[in-house]
XYZ file of C-alpha atoms in Angstrom:
387
model
C -2.079 23.509 -6.210
C 0.982 21.605 -7.499
C 3.548 23.070 -9.885
C 2.289 21.126 -12.906
C -1.314 22.000 -12.076
C -0.348 25.688 -12.074
C 1.441 25.223 -15.389
C -1.640 23.560 -16.860
C -3.921 26.343 -15.666
C -1.614 29.022 -17.083
C -1.464 27.274 -20.469
C -5.235 26.911 -20.514
C -5.612 30.649 -19.903
C -3.245 31.692 -22.689
C -4.615 33.824 -25.470
C -4.064 31.359 -28.275
C -6.208 28.833 -26.380
C -9.015 31.096 -25.265
C -9.384 32.639 -28.713
C -10.731 29.373 -30.042
C -13.544 29.118 -27.510
C -15.356 25.927 -26.529
C -14.428 22.956 -28.716
C -17.439 21.410 -30.434
C -17.133 18.306 -32.582
C -20.132 16.036 -32.442
C -20.957 14.567 -35.875
C -24.497 13.289 -36.365
C -23.596 9.642 -35.925
C -22.245 10.311 -32.407
C -25.646 11.197 -30.945
C -27.187 7.962 -32.232
C -24.100 5.979 -31.216
C -24.219 7.347 -27.674
C -27.838 6.211 -27.303
C -26.999 2.770 -28.712
C -23.991 2.402 -26.397
C -26.117 3.260 -23.366
C -28.657 0.591 -24.359
C -25.980 -2.084 -24.797
C -24.226 -1.176 -21.561
C -27.354 -2.309 -19.717
C -26.769 -5.908 -20.814
C -22.959 -5.934 -20.885
C -21.193 -8.330 -18.516
C -17.917 -6.427 -18.791
C -16.835 -3.077 -20.193
C -13.368 -2.427 -21.536
C -12.965 1.334 -21.555
C -10.068 2.249 -23.818
C -8.264 5.488 -23.034
C -5.110 7.103 -24.350
C -2.148 6.557 -22.009
C -0.967 10.106 -22.708
C -4.222 11.548 -21.331
C -5.622 9.020 -18.807
C -8.304 11.426 -17.540
C -8.907 13.703 -20.515
C -9.647 10.729 -22.794
C -12.569 9.585 -20.642
C -16.030 10.396 -21.975
C -17.463 12.055 -18.886
C -21.033 11.699 -20.145
C -20.708 7.914 -19.837
C -18.767 7.707 -16.560
C -21.824 7.493 -14.306
C -23.011 4.453 -16.279
C -19.575 2.857 -16.585
C -18.839 3.159 -12.873
C -21.759 0.844 -12.095
C -20.473 -1.906 -14.426
C -17.647 -4.424 -14.245
C -14.982 -2.408 -15.955
C -11.353 -2.545 -17.017
C -9.663 0.682 -18.081
C -7.193 -0.119 -20.854
C -4.652 2.674 -21.201
C -3.678 2.150 -24.830
C -0.620 3.482 -26.689
C 1.567 2.935 -23.646
C 4.595 2.983 -25.965
C 3.970 6.735 -26.414
C 3.586 7.496 -22.695
C 6.291 8.173 -20.094
C 6.767 4.838 -18.257
C 8.248 6.584 -15.212
C 4.937 8.360 -14.655
C 2.611 5.648 -15.926
C 3.041 3.434 -12.869
C 1.839 6.335 -10.693
C -1.355 6.440 -12.770
C -1.858 2.706 -12.276
C -1.534 3.254 -8.518
C -4.017 6.128 -8.762
C -6.661 3.969 -10.431
C -5.924 1.172 -7.986
C -6.571 3.611 -5.122
C -9.947 4.277 -6.754
C -10.600 0.512 -6.705
C -10.625 0.532 -10.485
C -8.872 -2.111 -12.596
C -6.445 -0.462 -14.991
C -3.877 -1.867 -17.390
C -1.494 0.025 -19.708
C -1.464 -1.754 -23.083
C -0.360 -1.559 -26.669
C -3.209 -2.758 -28.882
C -0.756 -4.057 -31.490
C 1.223 -6.158 -28.988
C 0.094 -9.768 -28.596
C 1.586 -10.135 -25.110
C 0.004 -6.865 -23.993
C -3.464 -7.812 -25.235
C -3.065 -11.307 -23.745
C -2.611 -9.666 -20.345
C -5.778 -7.671 -20.898
C -7.725 -10.835 -21.813
C -6.453 -12.537 -18.665
C -7.678 -9.633 -16.568
C -11.047 -9.673 -18.357
C -11.382 -13.401 -17.755
C -10.642 -12.859 -14.081
C -13.302 -10.163 -13.907
C -15.829 -12.489 -15.596
C -14.946 -15.545 -13.532
C -17.885 -15.181 -11.174
C -20.446 -15.076 -14.001
C -18.882 -17.545 -16.482
C -20.141 -20.519 -14.501
C -23.792 -19.482 -14.680
C -24.118 -17.637 -17.985
C -23.930 -19.459 -21.375
C -23.365 -16.211 -23.250
C -21.301 -13.253 -22.125
C -21.075 -9.798 -23.637
C -18.026 -7.530 -23.491
C -18.360 -4.022 -24.852
C -15.417 -1.845 -25.844
C -15.975 1.884 -25.524
C -13.867 5.012 -25.762
C -13.447 8.385 -27.395
C -12.373 8.516 -31.061
C -8.967 7.277 -32.171
C -7.811 5.678 -28.920
C -7.305 2.318 -30.660
C -10.545 0.449 -29.969
C -10.749 -1.251 -33.370
C -7.054 -2.186 -33.312
C -7.669 -3.779 -29.914
C -10.704 -5.675 -31.247
C -8.620 -7.076 -34.106
C -5.847 -8.197 -31.749
C -8.359 -9.845 -29.414
C -9.900 -11.617 -32.398
C -6.534 -12.993 -33.541
C -5.625 -14.282 -30.082
C -9.079 -15.712 -29.309
C -9.345 -17.442 -32.690
C -6.103 -19.295 -32.016
C -7.409 -20.411 -28.628
C -11.031 -21.224 -29.400
C -12.278 -22.664 -32.709
C -14.945 -20.324 -33.999
C -17.328 -21.698 -36.603
C -18.421 -18.639 -38.537
C -16.204 -16.223 -40.380
C -15.587 -13.084 -38.338
C -15.403 -9.693 -39.960
C -12.488 -7.516 -38.897
C -13.050 -4.106 -37.438
C -12.167 -1.153 -39.648
C -9.087 0.706 -38.425
C -8.176 4.189 -39.612
C -5.807 7.006 -38.653
C -8.580 9.585 -38.311
C -11.146 9.899 -35.511
C -14.647 8.711 -36.302
C -13.791 5.784 -38.630
C -15.936 3.205 -36.806
C -19.506 4.393 -37.300
C -21.519 1.214 -36.701
C -21.786 -1.049 -33.689
C -20.846 -4.593 -34.662
C -20.531 -7.798 -32.658
C -17.590 -10.217 -32.907
C -17.783 -13.714 -31.486
C -14.404 -14.476 -29.996
C -14.964 -17.706 -28.039
C -17.204 -20.748 -27.446
C -18.174 -22.447 -24.156
C -19.192 -19.961 -23.001
C -19.928 -17.883 -26.056
C -18.240 -14.535 -25.646
C -19.089 -11.634 -27.878
C -17.133 -8.393 -28.056
C -18.853 -5.274 -29.324
C -16.775 -2.567 -30.963
C -18.416 0.835 -30.856
C -17.881 4.212 -32.516
C -15.751 6.659 -30.613
C -18.009 9.223 -28.983
C -17.195 12.543 -27.358
C -19.305 14.816 -25.257
C -21.397 17.213 -27.386
C -19.056 20.017 -26.322
C -15.820 20.286 -24.355
C -16.000 23.441 -22.221
C -12.562 22.854 -20.656
C -10.247 24.323 -23.301
C -7.138 22.455 -22.197
C -8.936 19.093 -22.195
C -10.088 19.831 -25.725
C -6.557 20.698 -26.808
C -5.180 17.478 -25.307
C -7.825 15.437 -27.125
C -7.026 17.198 -30.386
C -3.252 16.900 -29.962
C -3.538 13.122 -29.452
C -5.887 12.767 -32.417
C -9.319 12.301 -30.819
C -10.605 15.466 -32.510
C -9.828 16.360 -36.110
C -7.013 18.899 -36.404
C -9.123 21.176 -38.575
C -11.639 21.660 -35.755
C -9.049 23.266 -33.486
C -6.489 24.458 -36.032
C -3.009 23.061 -36.575
C -1.206 26.242 -35.529
C -3.189 26.456 -32.323
C -2.278 22.828 -31.539
C 1.400 23.449 -32.271
C 1.373 26.498 -30.002
C -0.146 24.425 -27.223
C 2.417 21.657 -27.728
C 5.295 24.137 -27.576
C 3.796 25.713 -24.456
C 3.809 22.283 -22.793
C 7.371 21.501 -23.890
C 8.687 24.871 -22.733
C 6.933 24.996 -19.367
C 8.196 21.483 -18.640
C 11.696 22.537 -19.775
C 11.798 19.559 -22.120
C 14.251 21.203 -24.597
C 16.978 21.096 -21.937
C 17.042 17.305 -22.319
C 18.338 17.773 -25.872
C 21.549 19.577 -24.939
C 23.576 16.552 -26.066
C 22.677 17.353 -29.683
C 24.540 20.644 -29.463
C 27.521 19.220 -27.595
C 27.911 16.054 -29.648
C 30.839 16.167 -32.039
C 29.101 13.636 -34.238
C 26.144 15.880 -34.958
C 26.408 17.719 -38.267
C 25.358 21.277 -37.659
C 24.475 21.916 -41.261
C 21.297 19.880 -40.741
C 19.758 16.921 -42.548
C 20.750 16.093 -46.081
C 18.693 17.669 -48.806
C 15.846 15.554 -50.137
C 13.269 16.246 -52.818
C 10.366 18.384 -51.622
C 7.837 15.702 -52.603
C 9.473 13.063 -50.417
C 9.886 15.608 -47.643
C 6.138 16.231 -47.690
C 5.128 12.558 -47.929
C 7.004 11.534 -44.807
C 4.918 13.870 -42.683
C 1.498 13.049 -44.056
C -0.990 11.239 -41.825
C -0.345 7.659 -40.762
C -2.513 6.262 -43.572
C 0.449 6.957 -45.884
C 2.627 4.639 -43.826
C -0.029 1.941 -44.034
C -0.201 2.241 -47.813
C 3.501 2.371 -48.553
C 5.493 1.634 -45.430
C 8.773 3.262 -44.441
C 12.017 2.187 -46.042
C 15.429 2.613 -44.441
C 16.132 5.966 -46.103
C 12.801 7.319 -44.847
C 13.661 6.290 -41.286
C 17.111 7.872 -41.468
C 15.634 11.051 -42.878
C 13.046 11.293 -40.111
C 15.730 10.782 -37.459
C 17.793 13.585 -38.990
C 14.789 15.902 -38.939
C 14.025 14.977 -35.327
C 17.582 15.860 -34.272
C 17.394 19.181 -36.084
C 14.036 20.022 -34.503
C 15.259 19.107 -31.037
C 18.437 21.142 -31.512
C 16.419 24.151 -32.696
C 14.080 23.982 -29.722
C 17.016 23.624 -27.335
C 18.888 26.608 -28.772
C 15.836 28.891 -28.831
C 14.906 27.853 -25.298
C 18.461 28.355 -24.006
C 18.714 31.795 -25.605
C 15.353 32.882 -24.193
C 15.875 35.595 -21.572
C 12.233 36.108 -20.600
C 10.061 34.708 -17.848
C 8.096 31.550 -18.683
C 5.630 32.524 -15.962
C 4.573 35.536 -18.036
C 2.013 34.668 -20.694
C 3.108 37.223 -23.280
C 6.772 36.269 -22.920
C 6.008 32.565 -23.306
C 3.985 33.367 -26.421
C 6.949 35.352 -27.764
C 9.234 32.337 -27.296
C 6.712 30.115 -29.095
C 6.552 32.524 -32.051
C 10.353 32.504 -32.250
C 10.411 28.718 -32.215
C 7.765 28.367 -34.924
C 9.795 30.702 -37.144
C 13.066 28.831 -36.455
C 11.503 25.434 -37.112
C 10.751 26.457 -40.684
C 14.437 25.943 -41.493
C 14.565 22.705 -39.463
C 11.785 21.222 -41.569
C 13.387 22.615 -44.726
C 10.211 24.378 -45.758
C 10.768 26.513 -48.856
C 9.928 30.209 -48.859
C 6.168 30.615 -48.735
C 3.718 33.100 -47.347
C 4.136 33.418 -43.579
C 0.749 31.909 -42.686
C 1.204 28.973 -45.040
C 4.703 28.266 -43.705
C 3.516 28.330 -40.066
C 0.746 25.892 -40.933
C 3.234 23.524 -42.562
C 5.576 23.777 -39.564
C 2.674 23.136 -37.210
C 1.518 20.028 -39.075
C 4.990 18.521 -39.132
C 5.644 19.274 -35.452
C 2.340 17.675 -34.437
C 3.171 14.604 -36.523
C 6.524 14.176 -34.745
C 4.782 14.393 -31.374
C 2.201 11.785 -32.334
C 4.936 9.456 -33.554
C 6.645 9.756 -30.168
C 9.717 11.324 -31.782
C 9.786 14.280 -29.385
C 9.739 12.018 -26.357
C 7.266 10.063 -24.259
C 4.694 12.233 -22.509
C 1.683 12.071 -20.235
C -0.111 15.377 -20.646
C -2.574 14.968 -17.763
C -1.506 15.767 -14.227
C -1.974 13.247 -11.446
C -4.894 14.199 -9.194
C -3.941 15.784 -5.895
C -4.749 14.433 -2.446
C -8.218 16.005 -2.273
C -9.126 14.421 -5.605
C -8.009 11.043 -4.258
C -10.521 11.427 -1.435
C -13.330 12.280 -3.855
C -12.291 9.357 -6.004
C -12.746 6.919 -3.141
C -16.173 8.307 -2.327
C -17.323 8.479 -5.945
C -15.679 6.114 -8.456
C -16.855 8.015 -11.490
C -14.254 10.689 -10.712
C -11.707 8.200 -12.062
């Protein structure tokens, strides 16, 4: 077992993870959606399976893999701008070794989505000549960016191919479970190509605690299901075991960094900046907001570096790692300039803000999943659904 695999297993066994038990989040519409997706997969000419680049394996719906592996399929690893590029190319090689087409993308980037369309066209080349109508279905777990991808495909395809009827845009939202109906979008003529956007569906339960935590940390499961503090503890466990805070030493050494921390701002503005991404869609960020966020990020990174550097315990010991995490959560209260509140309320506020910074990519670019080892490569070749 590799070093990172051991780290992952130790984190998964930690008390704050196990105390939450199996993660269950399967709203009523998901059961019906899963049945509908299975029916449509039977007639699909191509499947675009959207996954989160930060969790290339954990963001796969394992209940659908046996069906997907028998179809023409492209795995689109979305949100590549939030994933470590130095590791991402190893994942592409992994999927290639499984004889599975894979492309890291950003659903909001025209050039990125154009590459995906080119790959899809290549995959459909053998059937375009004999089929007047082709069906592409987009599937994935909640909040991996399926609807954003549909909208980008629509914009590009509309500019290429005149489409007669008005096409309704897919609904995009910051929370998992926004798309709750399956709708078809005609994106091209000669041949007619339809793309189906589908609701994000998870397995009815996620028995692997760490997989559930990764899905929740990246937004596929609502925070309230797992608990914000539990997610923040998991995130800090990952950062500490990977020794990420050591990369922020420059913030302590830099003469330009003001040790007194970010400038004071009104509490209301402080709170707004860290609300969910729907706030940014409604109002947008102005220059002062951006500068404020950057100041907060520096203070958070400095705090995590200092607490990590001063830690004298053994990260291999579960209780000592948990002690470090508790110290960091307490220290971050000052970094986020949270006023004096009850301890539980303050930790919740710290947790929410820390999670938000991670999801914005402000704490760095990460891939939380570990690359499969050699034995898994062998199984992957013999059974594609392992990928």
